[in-house]
CSV table of C-alpha atoms in Angstrom, one decimal:
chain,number,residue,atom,x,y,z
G,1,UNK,CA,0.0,0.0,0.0
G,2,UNK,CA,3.0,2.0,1.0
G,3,UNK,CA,4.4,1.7,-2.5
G,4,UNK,CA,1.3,2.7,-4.1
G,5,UNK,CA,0.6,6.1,-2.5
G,6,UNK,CA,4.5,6.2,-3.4
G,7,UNK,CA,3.6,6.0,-6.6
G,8,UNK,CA,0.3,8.4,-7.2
G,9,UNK,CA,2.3,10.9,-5.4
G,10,UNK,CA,5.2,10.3,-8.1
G,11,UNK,CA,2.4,10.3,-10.6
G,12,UNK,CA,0.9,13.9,-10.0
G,13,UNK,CA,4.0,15.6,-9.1
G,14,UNK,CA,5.1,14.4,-12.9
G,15,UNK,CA,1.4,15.7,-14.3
G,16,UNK,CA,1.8,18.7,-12.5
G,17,UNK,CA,5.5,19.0,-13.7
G,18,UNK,CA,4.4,18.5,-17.6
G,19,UNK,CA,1.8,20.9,-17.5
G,20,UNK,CA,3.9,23.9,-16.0
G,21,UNK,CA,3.6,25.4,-19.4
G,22,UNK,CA,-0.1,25.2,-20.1
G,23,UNK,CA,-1.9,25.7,-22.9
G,24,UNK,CA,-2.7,29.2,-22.4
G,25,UNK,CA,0.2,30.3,-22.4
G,26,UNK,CA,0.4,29.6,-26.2
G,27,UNK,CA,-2.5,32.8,-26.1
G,28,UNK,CA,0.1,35.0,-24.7
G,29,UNK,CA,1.8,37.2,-27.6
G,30,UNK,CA,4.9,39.8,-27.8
G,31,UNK,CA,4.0,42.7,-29.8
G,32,UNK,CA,7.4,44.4,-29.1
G,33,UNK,CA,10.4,45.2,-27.3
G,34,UNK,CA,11.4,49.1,-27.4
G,35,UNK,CA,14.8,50.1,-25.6
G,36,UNK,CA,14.6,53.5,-23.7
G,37,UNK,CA,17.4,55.3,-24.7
G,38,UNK,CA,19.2,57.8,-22.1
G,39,UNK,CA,18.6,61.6,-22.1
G,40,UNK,CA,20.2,64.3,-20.3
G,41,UNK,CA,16.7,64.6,-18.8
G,42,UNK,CA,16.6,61.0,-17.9
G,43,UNK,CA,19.6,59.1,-17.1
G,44,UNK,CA,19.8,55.7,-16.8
G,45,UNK,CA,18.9,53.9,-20.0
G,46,UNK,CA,18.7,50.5,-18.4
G,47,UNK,CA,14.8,50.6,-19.1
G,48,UNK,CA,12.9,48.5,-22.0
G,49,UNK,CA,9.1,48.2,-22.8
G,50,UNK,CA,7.6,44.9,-23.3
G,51,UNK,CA,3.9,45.3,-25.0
G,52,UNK,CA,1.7,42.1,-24.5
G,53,UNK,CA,-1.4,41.0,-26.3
G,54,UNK,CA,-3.3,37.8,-26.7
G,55,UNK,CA,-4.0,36.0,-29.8
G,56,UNK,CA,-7.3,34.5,-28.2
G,57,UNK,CA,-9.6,35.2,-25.1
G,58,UNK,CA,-7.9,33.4,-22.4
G,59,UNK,CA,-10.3,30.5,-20.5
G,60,UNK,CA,-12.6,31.3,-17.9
G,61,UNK,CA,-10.9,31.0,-14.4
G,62,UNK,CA,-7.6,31.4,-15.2
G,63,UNK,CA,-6.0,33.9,-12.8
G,64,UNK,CA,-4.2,36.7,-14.3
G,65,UNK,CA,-3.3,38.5,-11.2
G,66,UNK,CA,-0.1,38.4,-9.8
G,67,UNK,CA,2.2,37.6,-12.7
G,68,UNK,CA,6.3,38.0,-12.1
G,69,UNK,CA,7.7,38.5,-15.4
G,70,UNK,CA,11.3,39.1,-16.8
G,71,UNK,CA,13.9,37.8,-19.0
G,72,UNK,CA,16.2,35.0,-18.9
G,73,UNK,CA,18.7,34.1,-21.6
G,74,UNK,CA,20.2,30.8,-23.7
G,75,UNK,CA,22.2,29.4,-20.1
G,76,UNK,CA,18.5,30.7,-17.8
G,77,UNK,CA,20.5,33.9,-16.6
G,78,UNK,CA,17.7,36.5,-15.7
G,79,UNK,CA,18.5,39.2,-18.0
G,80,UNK,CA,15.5,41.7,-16.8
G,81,UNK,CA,15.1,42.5,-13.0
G,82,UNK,CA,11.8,40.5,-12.1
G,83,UNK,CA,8.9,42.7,-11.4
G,84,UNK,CA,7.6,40.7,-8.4
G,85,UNK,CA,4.0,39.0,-8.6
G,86,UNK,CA,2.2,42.2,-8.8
G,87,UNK,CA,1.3,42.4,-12.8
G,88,UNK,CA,-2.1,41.8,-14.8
G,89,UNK,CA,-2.0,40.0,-17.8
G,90,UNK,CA,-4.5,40.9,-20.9
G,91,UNK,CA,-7.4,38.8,-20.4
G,92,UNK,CA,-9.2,39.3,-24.0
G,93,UNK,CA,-8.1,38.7,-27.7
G,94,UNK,CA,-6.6,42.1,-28.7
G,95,UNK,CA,-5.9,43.5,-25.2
G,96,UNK,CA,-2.4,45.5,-25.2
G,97,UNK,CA,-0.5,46.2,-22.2
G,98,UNK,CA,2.5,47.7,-21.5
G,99,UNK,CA,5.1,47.4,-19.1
G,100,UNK,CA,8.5,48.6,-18.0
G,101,UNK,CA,11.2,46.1,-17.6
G,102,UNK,CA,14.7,46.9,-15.7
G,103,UNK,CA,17.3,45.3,-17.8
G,104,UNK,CA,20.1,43.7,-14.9
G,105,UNK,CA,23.1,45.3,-15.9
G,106,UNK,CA,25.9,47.1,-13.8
G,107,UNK,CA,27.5,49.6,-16.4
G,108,UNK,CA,24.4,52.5,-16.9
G,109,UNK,CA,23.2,53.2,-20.0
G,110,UNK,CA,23.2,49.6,-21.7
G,111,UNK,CA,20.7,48.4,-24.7
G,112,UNK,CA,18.6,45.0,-25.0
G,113,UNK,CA,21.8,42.7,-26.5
G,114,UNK,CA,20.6,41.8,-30.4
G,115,UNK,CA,20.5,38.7,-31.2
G,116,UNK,CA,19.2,37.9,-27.8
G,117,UNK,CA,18.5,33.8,-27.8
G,118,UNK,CA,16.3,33.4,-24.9
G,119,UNK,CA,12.8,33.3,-23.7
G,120,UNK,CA,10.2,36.0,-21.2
G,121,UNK,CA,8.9,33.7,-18.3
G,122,UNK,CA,5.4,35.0,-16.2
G,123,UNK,CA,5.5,33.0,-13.4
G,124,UNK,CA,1.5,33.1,-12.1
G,125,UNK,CA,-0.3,31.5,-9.5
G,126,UNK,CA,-3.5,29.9,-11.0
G,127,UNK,CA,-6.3,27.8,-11.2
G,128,UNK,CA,-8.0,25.4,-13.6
G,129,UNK,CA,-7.3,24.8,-16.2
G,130,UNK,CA,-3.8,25.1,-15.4
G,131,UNK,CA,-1.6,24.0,-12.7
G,132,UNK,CA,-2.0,26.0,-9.4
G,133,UNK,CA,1.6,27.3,-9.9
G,134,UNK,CA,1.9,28.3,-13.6
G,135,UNK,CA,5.2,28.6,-15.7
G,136,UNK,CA,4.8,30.3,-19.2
G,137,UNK,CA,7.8,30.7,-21.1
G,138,UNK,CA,7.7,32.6,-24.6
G,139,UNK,CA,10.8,31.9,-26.7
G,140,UNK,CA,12.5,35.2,-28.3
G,141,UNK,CA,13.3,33.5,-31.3
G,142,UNK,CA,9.2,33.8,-31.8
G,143,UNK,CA,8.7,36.9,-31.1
G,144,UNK,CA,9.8,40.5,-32.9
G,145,UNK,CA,12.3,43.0,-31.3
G,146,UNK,CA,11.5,46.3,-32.5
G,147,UNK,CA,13.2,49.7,-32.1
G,148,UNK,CA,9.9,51.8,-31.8
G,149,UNK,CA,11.0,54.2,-34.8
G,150,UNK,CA,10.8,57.9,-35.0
G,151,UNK,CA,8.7,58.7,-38.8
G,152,UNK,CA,10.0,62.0,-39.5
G,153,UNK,CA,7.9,65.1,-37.9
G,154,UNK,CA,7.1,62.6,-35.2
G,155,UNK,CA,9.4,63.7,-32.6
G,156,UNK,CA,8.3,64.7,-29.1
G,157,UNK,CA,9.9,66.8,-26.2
G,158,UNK,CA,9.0,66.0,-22.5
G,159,UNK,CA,9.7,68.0,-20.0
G,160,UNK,CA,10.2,68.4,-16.9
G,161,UNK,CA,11.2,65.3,-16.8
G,162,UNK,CA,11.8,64.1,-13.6
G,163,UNK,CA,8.1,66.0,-13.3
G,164,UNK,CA,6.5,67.4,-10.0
G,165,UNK,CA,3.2,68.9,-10.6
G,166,UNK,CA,3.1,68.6,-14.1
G,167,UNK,CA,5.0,67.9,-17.6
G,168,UNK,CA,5.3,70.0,-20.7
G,169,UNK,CA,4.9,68.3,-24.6
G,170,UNK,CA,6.1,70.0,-27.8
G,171,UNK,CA,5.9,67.9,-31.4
G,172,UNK,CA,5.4,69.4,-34.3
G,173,UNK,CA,2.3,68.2,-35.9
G,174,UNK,CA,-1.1,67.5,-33.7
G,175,UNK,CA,-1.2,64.7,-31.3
G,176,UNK,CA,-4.4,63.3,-30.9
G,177,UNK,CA,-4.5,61.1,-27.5
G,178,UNK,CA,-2.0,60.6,-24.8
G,179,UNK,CA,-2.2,57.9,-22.1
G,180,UNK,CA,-0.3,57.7,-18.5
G,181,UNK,CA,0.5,53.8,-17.7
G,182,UNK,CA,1.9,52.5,-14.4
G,183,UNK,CA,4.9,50.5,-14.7
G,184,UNK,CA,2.8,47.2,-14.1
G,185,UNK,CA,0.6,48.4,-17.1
G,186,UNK,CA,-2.4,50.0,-15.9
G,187,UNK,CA,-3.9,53.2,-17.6
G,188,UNK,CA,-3.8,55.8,-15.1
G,189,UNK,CA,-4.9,59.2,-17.2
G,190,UNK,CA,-6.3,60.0,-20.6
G,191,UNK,CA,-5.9,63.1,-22.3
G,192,UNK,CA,-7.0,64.3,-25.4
G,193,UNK,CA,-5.1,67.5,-25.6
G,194,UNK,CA,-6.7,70.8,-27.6
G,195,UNK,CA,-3.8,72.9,-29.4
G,196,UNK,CA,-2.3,74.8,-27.9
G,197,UNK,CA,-2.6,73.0,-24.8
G,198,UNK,CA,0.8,71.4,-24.1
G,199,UNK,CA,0.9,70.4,-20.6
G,200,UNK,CA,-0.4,67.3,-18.6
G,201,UNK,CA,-1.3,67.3,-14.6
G,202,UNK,CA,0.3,64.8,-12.4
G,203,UNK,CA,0.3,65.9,-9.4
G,204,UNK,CA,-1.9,63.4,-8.2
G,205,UNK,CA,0.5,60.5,-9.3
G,206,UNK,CA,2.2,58.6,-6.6
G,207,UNK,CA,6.6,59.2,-7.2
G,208,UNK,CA,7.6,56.5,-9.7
G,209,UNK,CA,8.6,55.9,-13.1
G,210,UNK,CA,5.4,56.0,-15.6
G,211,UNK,CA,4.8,54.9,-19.4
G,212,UNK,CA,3.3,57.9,-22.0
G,213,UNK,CA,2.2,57.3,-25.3
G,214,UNK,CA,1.4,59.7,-27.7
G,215,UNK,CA,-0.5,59.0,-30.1
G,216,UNK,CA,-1.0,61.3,-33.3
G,217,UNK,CA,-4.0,61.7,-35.6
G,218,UNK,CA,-1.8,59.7,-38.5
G,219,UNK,CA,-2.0,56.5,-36.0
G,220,UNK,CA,1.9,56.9,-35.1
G,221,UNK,CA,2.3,55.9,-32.3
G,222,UNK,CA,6.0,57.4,-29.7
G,223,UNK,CA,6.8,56.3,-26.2
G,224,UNK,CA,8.7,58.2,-23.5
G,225,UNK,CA,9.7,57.1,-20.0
G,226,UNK,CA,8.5,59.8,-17.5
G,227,UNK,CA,9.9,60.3,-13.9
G,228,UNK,CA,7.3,61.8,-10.9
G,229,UNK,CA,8.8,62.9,-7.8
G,230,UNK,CA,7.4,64.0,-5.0
């Protein structure tokens, strides 16, 4: 009898093993990788933005609260500082969110390698119909690194930037919408900005490091890191 608990014990812990990567996680899509580069106004270009999407809703009752996610490379290095379990995954087919990844390096100032051969892990705690610990690795090799390109006339100023109470924009043709994201993804502020209005409140924001996008009336889309302090 002894040997047979032995063995159903042996028996899940392997099912529960092989199912680490669940099916789901095939849902889960990279859209892009965009490197923050360093400015006078913000140094420290250690930063990169990781969009996900989903290529299908994901099943009912599986938990996408609480998601550690970061990079590891070819010999399971972690290349990205891991963001803790306090993320939110998209939950519906076309769902984008953003989030801000801290690249582990020592010298400042240092890009996303290229030809990076390795894979973005979410670690999750879940429920049916996955394992209650969930593992989803995406290999890079899959996915699209992209440079977030600046079309010509589409360049943006930001400042102050590390911001107080507020932060000042200047591009040269109209910009149509502008949204304020936390670094675990969530929109915080939407702003559809009149000309000449040029500056965005935020002295509401909690000190951190947020995510804008600017988005003009062409469908170009720019990114800039922004800095609130208290």
């Amino acid at each position: 009898m002894k040997f047979f608990y032995l063995f159903c014990f042996l028996l899940l812990s392997f099912s529960g093993f092989s199912q680490s990567n669940c099916s789901e996680c095939d849902k889960i899509k990279i859209v892009g990788v965009y490197d923050f580069l360093a400015s006078p106004q913000t140094p420290g270009g250690n930063y990169i933005l990781l969009l996900l999407t989903l290529s299908e809703d994901l099943s009912p009752g599986f938990n996408t609260f609480y998601v550690d996610i970061f990079f590891i490379d070819s010999n399971g290095d972690t290349l990205t500082q891991p963001t803790g379990e306090n993320q939110t995954l998209p939950t519906l087919k076309g769902d984008t969110i953003p989030y801000l990844l801290n690249l582990r390096f020592i010298v400042p100032n240092q890009d996303f390698p290229k030809n990076f051969d390795g894979k973005l892990v979410l670690n999750m705690s879940n429920v049916a119909p996955c394992p209650q610990k969930t593992t989803c690795e995406i290999p890079f090799k899959k996915i699209s690194f992209v440079k977030i390109p600046e079309e010509p006339g589409s360049e943006i100023s930001l400042y102050p930037n590390p911001a107080k109470t507020h932060f000042n924009f200047y591009a040269e043709k109209a910009i149509q919408k502008i949204n304020l994201f936390d670094t675990g993804g969530k929109l915080v502020k939407e702003v559809n900005p009149v000309w000449p209005e040029t500056s965005v409140a935020v002295s509401n924001f909690s000190p951190g490091t947020y995510l804008v996008r600017f988005e003009f009336e062409d469908g170009i889309v720019v990114w800039k890191r922004l800095i609130k302090v208290g």
